[in-house]
Amino acid sequence: MRPLDDLLAISSRDHSHLCPRQILGVRMGLAGLSALDFDAPPEKKRLLIIAETDGCFVDGLSAATSCTVGRRTLRVEDYGKVAATFVDTQTGRAFRVAPALDVRQRAYAYAPAEPRHYFAQMEAYQVMPDDEMFTVAEVTLTTSIEAILSRPGLRVHCNVCGEEIMNEREIKQNGLTLCKTCAHGGYYQIVERDSISLFLQQEAAL
Ligand SMILES: [Zn+2]
Ligand SMILES: [Zn+2]
């Protein structure tokens, strides 16, 4: 395993800052690796991380584990929580790591000379022992690893919008192949042209 300082340098390189959440991410990445008995990030996409929020924390996870969204070894399921599940895709074992509920209070004991909370956390998160920082629970996934990862090269077209769907994310409904957006509604709605031009007219009138 590379020393913590190296990993923090990697994490903050693309950030222009180091912050408590990156340190938490790096430490959690290392804790996840050791929960799965890895001495170093395993090869061949063996490790899959499901992070429960985005932001600085995730860059810390990536620095410690080399898992990234681009490599399809890290997924963000946004629950708004600084927590992550580490999955050994070869054995199927998985551990969810989360900060101890009182991690902030505990941190101050490790940086007694630092009155500023932010900097006390920065200092403490680098030296606190894992078992004071985190809770680790063995878990099973509710979606199979095979379904999460799918297989390369699989693609179909949505019968409604015509767009290509990869990784078996299509939905079969009444004999149709649909994308999630066409089947259930998506995270966006198309802005009607009429309302755009109305908006522009109103803007122009102001
Ligand atoms: Zn940050
Ligand atoms: Zn569609």
Tab-separated table of C-alpha atoms and ligand atoms in Angstrom:
chain	number	residue	atom	x	y	z
A	1	MET	CA	0.000	0.000	0.000
A	2	ARG	CA	1.327	3.470	-0.807
A	3	PRO	CA	1.834	5.847	2.126
A	4	LEU	CA	-1.089	8.073	3.093
A	5	ASP	CA	0.807	11.243	2.140
A	6	ASP	CA	1.259	9.999	-1.462
A	7	LEU	CA	-2.416	9.142	-1.754
A	8	LEU	CA	-3.470	12.541	-0.376
A	9	ALA	CA	-1.184	14.208	-2.929
A	10	ILE	CA	-2.845	12.218	-5.732
A	11	SER	CA	-6.307	13.096	-4.427
A	12	SER	CA	-5.647	16.830	-4.124
A	13	ARG	CA	-3.650	17.104	-7.398
A	14	ASP	CA	-6.747	17.661	-9.516
A	15	HIS	CA	-8.414	19.756	-6.839
A	16	SER	CA	-6.189	22.650	-5.875
A	17	HIS	CA	-7.068	21.860	-2.283
A	18	LEU	CA	-6.974	19.109	0.287
A	19	CYS	CA	-10.010	18.876	2.554
A	20	PRO	CA	-11.384	16.596	5.298
A	21	ARG	CA	-13.667	14.793	2.845
A	22	GLN	CA	-10.797	13.801	0.559
A	23	ILE	CA	-8.867	12.480	3.541
A	24	LEU	CA	-11.961	10.588	4.653
A	25	GLY	CA	-12.237	9.174	1.128
A	26	VAL	CA	-8.615	8.033	1.032
A	27	ARG	CA	-8.850	6.495	4.503
A	28	MET	CA	-12.159	4.827	3.656
A	29	GLY	CA	-10.663	3.458	0.418
A	30	LEU	CA	-7.808	1.925	2.398
A	31	ALA	CA	-10.247	0.551	5.004
A	32	GLY	CA	-12.353	-0.994	2.213
A	33	LEU	CA	-9.300	-2.640	0.657
A	34	SER	CA	-8.237	-4.115	3.979
A	35	ALA	CA	-11.789	-5.316	4.783
A	36	LEU	CA	-11.500	-7.380	1.588
A	37	ASP	CA	-7.951	-8.493	2.537
A	38	PHE	CA	-6.281	-6.611	-0.310
A	39	ASP	CA	-2.784	-5.233	0.453
A	40	ALA	CA	-2.962	-3.028	-2.642
A	41	PRO	CA	-5.601	-2.174	-5.241
A	42	PRO	CA	-6.283	-5.451	-7.083
A	43	GLU	CA	-5.831	-5.748	-10.843
A	44	LYS	CA	-8.240	-6.426	-13.676
A	45	LYS	CA	-11.199	-4.463	-12.362
A	46	ARG	CA	-11.629	-6.948	-9.547
A	47	LEU	CA	-12.706	-4.256	-7.074
A	48	LEU	CA	-15.994	-2.416	-7.556
A	49	ILE	CA	-16.902	0.524	-5.322
A	50	ILE	CA	-20.390	1.897	-4.913
A	51	ALA	CA	-20.088	5.397	-3.430
A	52	GLU	CA	-23.133	6.945	-1.756
A	53	THR	CA	-22.350	10.535	-2.695
A	54	ASP	CA	-20.222	12.451	-5.203
A	55	GLY	CA	-17.731	15.272	-4.621
A	56	CYS	CA	-14.294	15.448	-2.977
A	57	PHE	CA	-14.878	12.256	-1.013
A	58	VAL	CA	-15.007	10.211	-4.234
A	59	ASP	CA	-11.675	11.594	-5.455
A	60	GLY	CA	-10.174	10.351	-2.202
A	61	LEU	CA	-11.661	6.896	-2.823
A	62	SER	CA	-10.198	6.883	-6.347
A	63	ALA	CA	-6.747	7.961	-5.151
A	64	ALA	CA	-6.609	5.087	-2.665
A	65	THR	CA	-8.070	2.358	-4.869
A	66	SER	CA	-7.547	3.409	-8.522
A	67	CYS	CA	-11.267	2.777	-9.036
A	68	THR	CA	-12.926	5.370	-11.278
A	69	VAL	CA	-16.213	5.956	-13.049
A	70	GLY	CA	-14.312	5.879	-16.359
A	71	ARG	CA	-12.959	2.389	-15.690
A	72	ARG	CA	-16.421	1.259	-14.587
A	73	THR	CA	-14.957	0.252	-11.242
A	74	LEU	CA	-16.737	3.000	-9.314
A	75	ARG	CA	-20.415	3.874	-9.338
A	76	VAL	CA	-22.180	6.726	-7.615
A	77	GLU	CA	-25.568	5.876	-6.122
A	78	ASP	CA	-26.478	9.235	-4.674
A	79	TYR	CA	-27.881	8.793	-1.179
A	80	GLY	CA	-26.158	11.944	-0.023
A	81	LYS	CA	-23.986	9.942	2.404
A	82	VAL	CA	-20.237	9.808	2.875
A	83	ALA	CA	-20.157	6.002	2.713
A	84	ALA	CA	-19.203	3.325	0.220
A	85	THR	CA	-19.500	-0.390	-0.421
A	86	PHE	CA	-16.460	-2.313	-1.608
A	87	VAL	CA	-17.176	-5.383	-3.696
A	88	ASP	CA	-14.735	-8.148	-4.615
A	89	THR	CA	-16.270	-9.068	-7.972
A	90	GLN	CA	-14.360	-12.356	-8.018
A	91	THR	CA	-15.631	-13.758	-4.728
A	92	GLY	CA	-18.812	-11.687	-4.381
A	93	ARG	CA	-17.871	-10.522	-0.868
A	94	ALA	CA	-18.844	-6.951	-0.065
A	95	PHE	CA	-18.311	-4.563	2.843
A	96	ARG	CA	-20.011	-1.241	3.462
A	97	VAL	CA	-17.813	1.307	5.211
A	98	ALA	CA	-19.299	4.419	6.829
A	99	PRO	CA	-17.902	7.009	9.227
A	100	ALA	CA	-18.572	6.320	12.900
A	101	LEU	CA	-21.621	8.375	13.893
A	102	ASP	CA	-19.510	10.428	16.286
A	103	VAL	CA	-16.404	10.628	14.088
A	104	ARG	CA	-16.267	14.452	14.263
A	105	GLN	CA	-16.405	14.519	18.065
A	106	ARG	CA	-13.762	11.792	18.267
A	107	ALA	CA	-11.557	13.690	15.824
A	108	TYR	CA	-11.099	16.641	18.202
A	109	ALA	CA	-9.316	14.369	20.686
A	110	TYR	CA	-6.690	13.691	18.019
A	111	ALA	CA	-6.015	17.370	17.354
A	112	PRO	CA	-6.349	18.986	20.795
A	113	ALA	CA	-4.183	21.989	19.863
A	114	GLU	CA	-6.303	22.950	16.851
A	115	PRO	CA	-9.368	25.042	17.778
A	116	ARG	CA	-10.645	25.363	14.188
A	117	HIS	CA	-12.935	22.385	13.483
A	118	TYR	CA	-12.056	22.120	9.804
A	119	PHE	CA	-8.323	21.914	10.446
A	120	ALA	CA	-8.790	19.649	13.457
A	121	GLN	CA	-10.605	17.198	11.174
A	122	MET	CA	-7.878	17.477	8.511
A	123	GLU	CA	-5.255	16.638	11.126
A	124	ALA	CA	-7.181	13.930	12.961
A	125	TYR	CA	-8.419	12.023	9.901
A	126	GLN	CA	-4.799	11.385	8.950
A	127	VAL	CA	-3.892	9.695	12.219
A	128	MET	CA	-7.066	8.215	13.768
A	129	PRO	CA	-7.175	4.402	13.859
A	130	ASP	CA	-9.659	2.787	11.460
A	131	ASP	CA	-11.877	1.390	14.205
A	132	GLU	CA	-12.418	4.847	15.702
A	133	MET	CA	-13.207	6.357	12.305
A	134	PHE	CA	-15.377	3.790	10.591
A	135	THR	CA	-18.000	1.144	10.961
A	136	VAL	CA	-17.545	-1.803	8.611
A	137	ALA	CA	-20.411	-4.165	7.825
A	138	GLU	CA	-20.398	-7.179	5.537
A	139	VAL	CA	-23.313	-6.832	3.116
A	140	THR	CA	-24.928	-8.553	0.150
A	141	LEU	CA	-25.993	-6.578	-2.895
A	142	THR	CA	-29.653	-6.433	-3.870
A	143	THR	CA	-28.655	-6.350	-7.553
A	144	SER	CA	-26.296	-9.086	-8.754
A	145	ILE	CA	-22.736	-8.139	-9.698
A	146	GLU	CA	-23.382	-9.586	-13.170
A	147	ALA	CA	-26.358	-7.256	-13.633
A	148	ILE	CA	-24.442	-4.221	-12.319
A	149	LEU	CA	-21.443	-4.819	-14.573
A	150	SER	CA	-23.279	-6.344	-17.557
A	151	ARG	CA	-21.115	-7.360	-20.534
A	152	PRO	CA	-19.325	-5.206	-23.098
A	153	GLY	CA	-20.817	-4.909	-26.552
A	154	LEU	CA	-24.448	-5.378	-25.572
A	155	ARG	CA	-26.630	-2.748	-27.192
A	156	VAL	CA	-30.234	-2.445	-28.303
A	157	HIS	CA	-32.408	0.440	-29.480
A	158	CYS	CA	-35.417	1.886	-27.672
A	159	ASN	CA	-38.626	1.249	-29.622
A	160	VAL	CA	-39.971	4.688	-28.665
A	161	CYS	CA	-37.122	7.249	-28.830
A	162	GLY	CA	-34.785	5.164	-31.015
A	163	GLU	CA	-31.728	5.871	-28.862
A	164	GLU	CA	-29.131	3.202	-28.200
A	165	ILE	CA	-29.108	1.514	-24.778
A	166	MET	CA	-25.978	-0.239	-23.480
A	167	ASN	CA	-25.226	-2.620	-20.616
A	168	GLU	CA	-28.682	-4.259	-20.490
A	169	ARG	CA	-30.314	-1.149	-19.039
A	170	GLU	CA	-33.367	-1.620	-21.284
A	171	ILE	CA	-36.815	-2.505	-19.975
A	172	LYS	CA	-39.136	-5.012	-21.661
A	173	GLN	CA	-42.757	-3.905	-21.576
A	174	ASN	CA	-45.690	-5.328	-23.576
A	175	GLY	CA	-43.302	-6.858	-26.092
A	176	LEU	CA	-41.437	-3.557	-26.522
A	177	THR	CA	-37.843	-2.727	-25.726
A	178	LEU	CA	-37.774	0.616	-23.915
A	179	CYS	CA	-35.177	2.877	-22.355
A	180	LYS	CA	-35.788	3.798	-18.705
A	181	THR	CA	-36.857	7.305	-19.668
A	182	CYS	CA	-39.512	6.106	-22.106
A	183	ALA	CA	-40.693	3.374	-19.713
A	184	HIS	CA	-40.813	5.268	-16.405
A	185	GLY	CA	-40.125	8.918	-17.196
A	186	GLY	CA	-36.621	10.246	-16.722
A	187	TYR	CA	-34.824	12.960	-14.808
A	188	TYR	CA	-35.612	15.599	-17.456
A	189	GLN	CA	-38.425	16.906	-19.631
A	190	ILE	CA	-37.943	18.397	-23.076
A	191	VAL	CA	-38.610	22.140	-23.089
A	192	GLU	CA	-41.307	22.860	-25.681
A	193	ARG	CA	-40.165	25.116	-28.507
A	194	ASP	CA	-43.242	27.334	-28.039
A	195	SER	CA	-42.347	28.047	-24.455
A	196	ILE	CA	-38.745	28.864	-25.440
A	197	SER	CA	-39.854	31.434	-28.010
A	198	LEU	CA	-42.418	32.837	-25.565
A	199	PHE	CA	-39.645	33.183	-22.995
A	200	LEU	CA	-37.390	34.920	-25.536
A	201	GLN	CA	-40.234	37.291	-26.509
A	202	GLN	CA	-40.790	38.159	-22.873
A	203	GLU	CA	-37.081	38.739	-22.379
A	204	ALA	CA	-36.979	40.986	-25.459
A	205	ALA	CA	-39.978	42.957	-24.209
A	206	LEU	CA	-38.265	43.775	-20.908
B	1	ZN	ZN	-12.773	19.296	-1.022
B	2	ZN	ZN	-36.517	5.667	-25.211
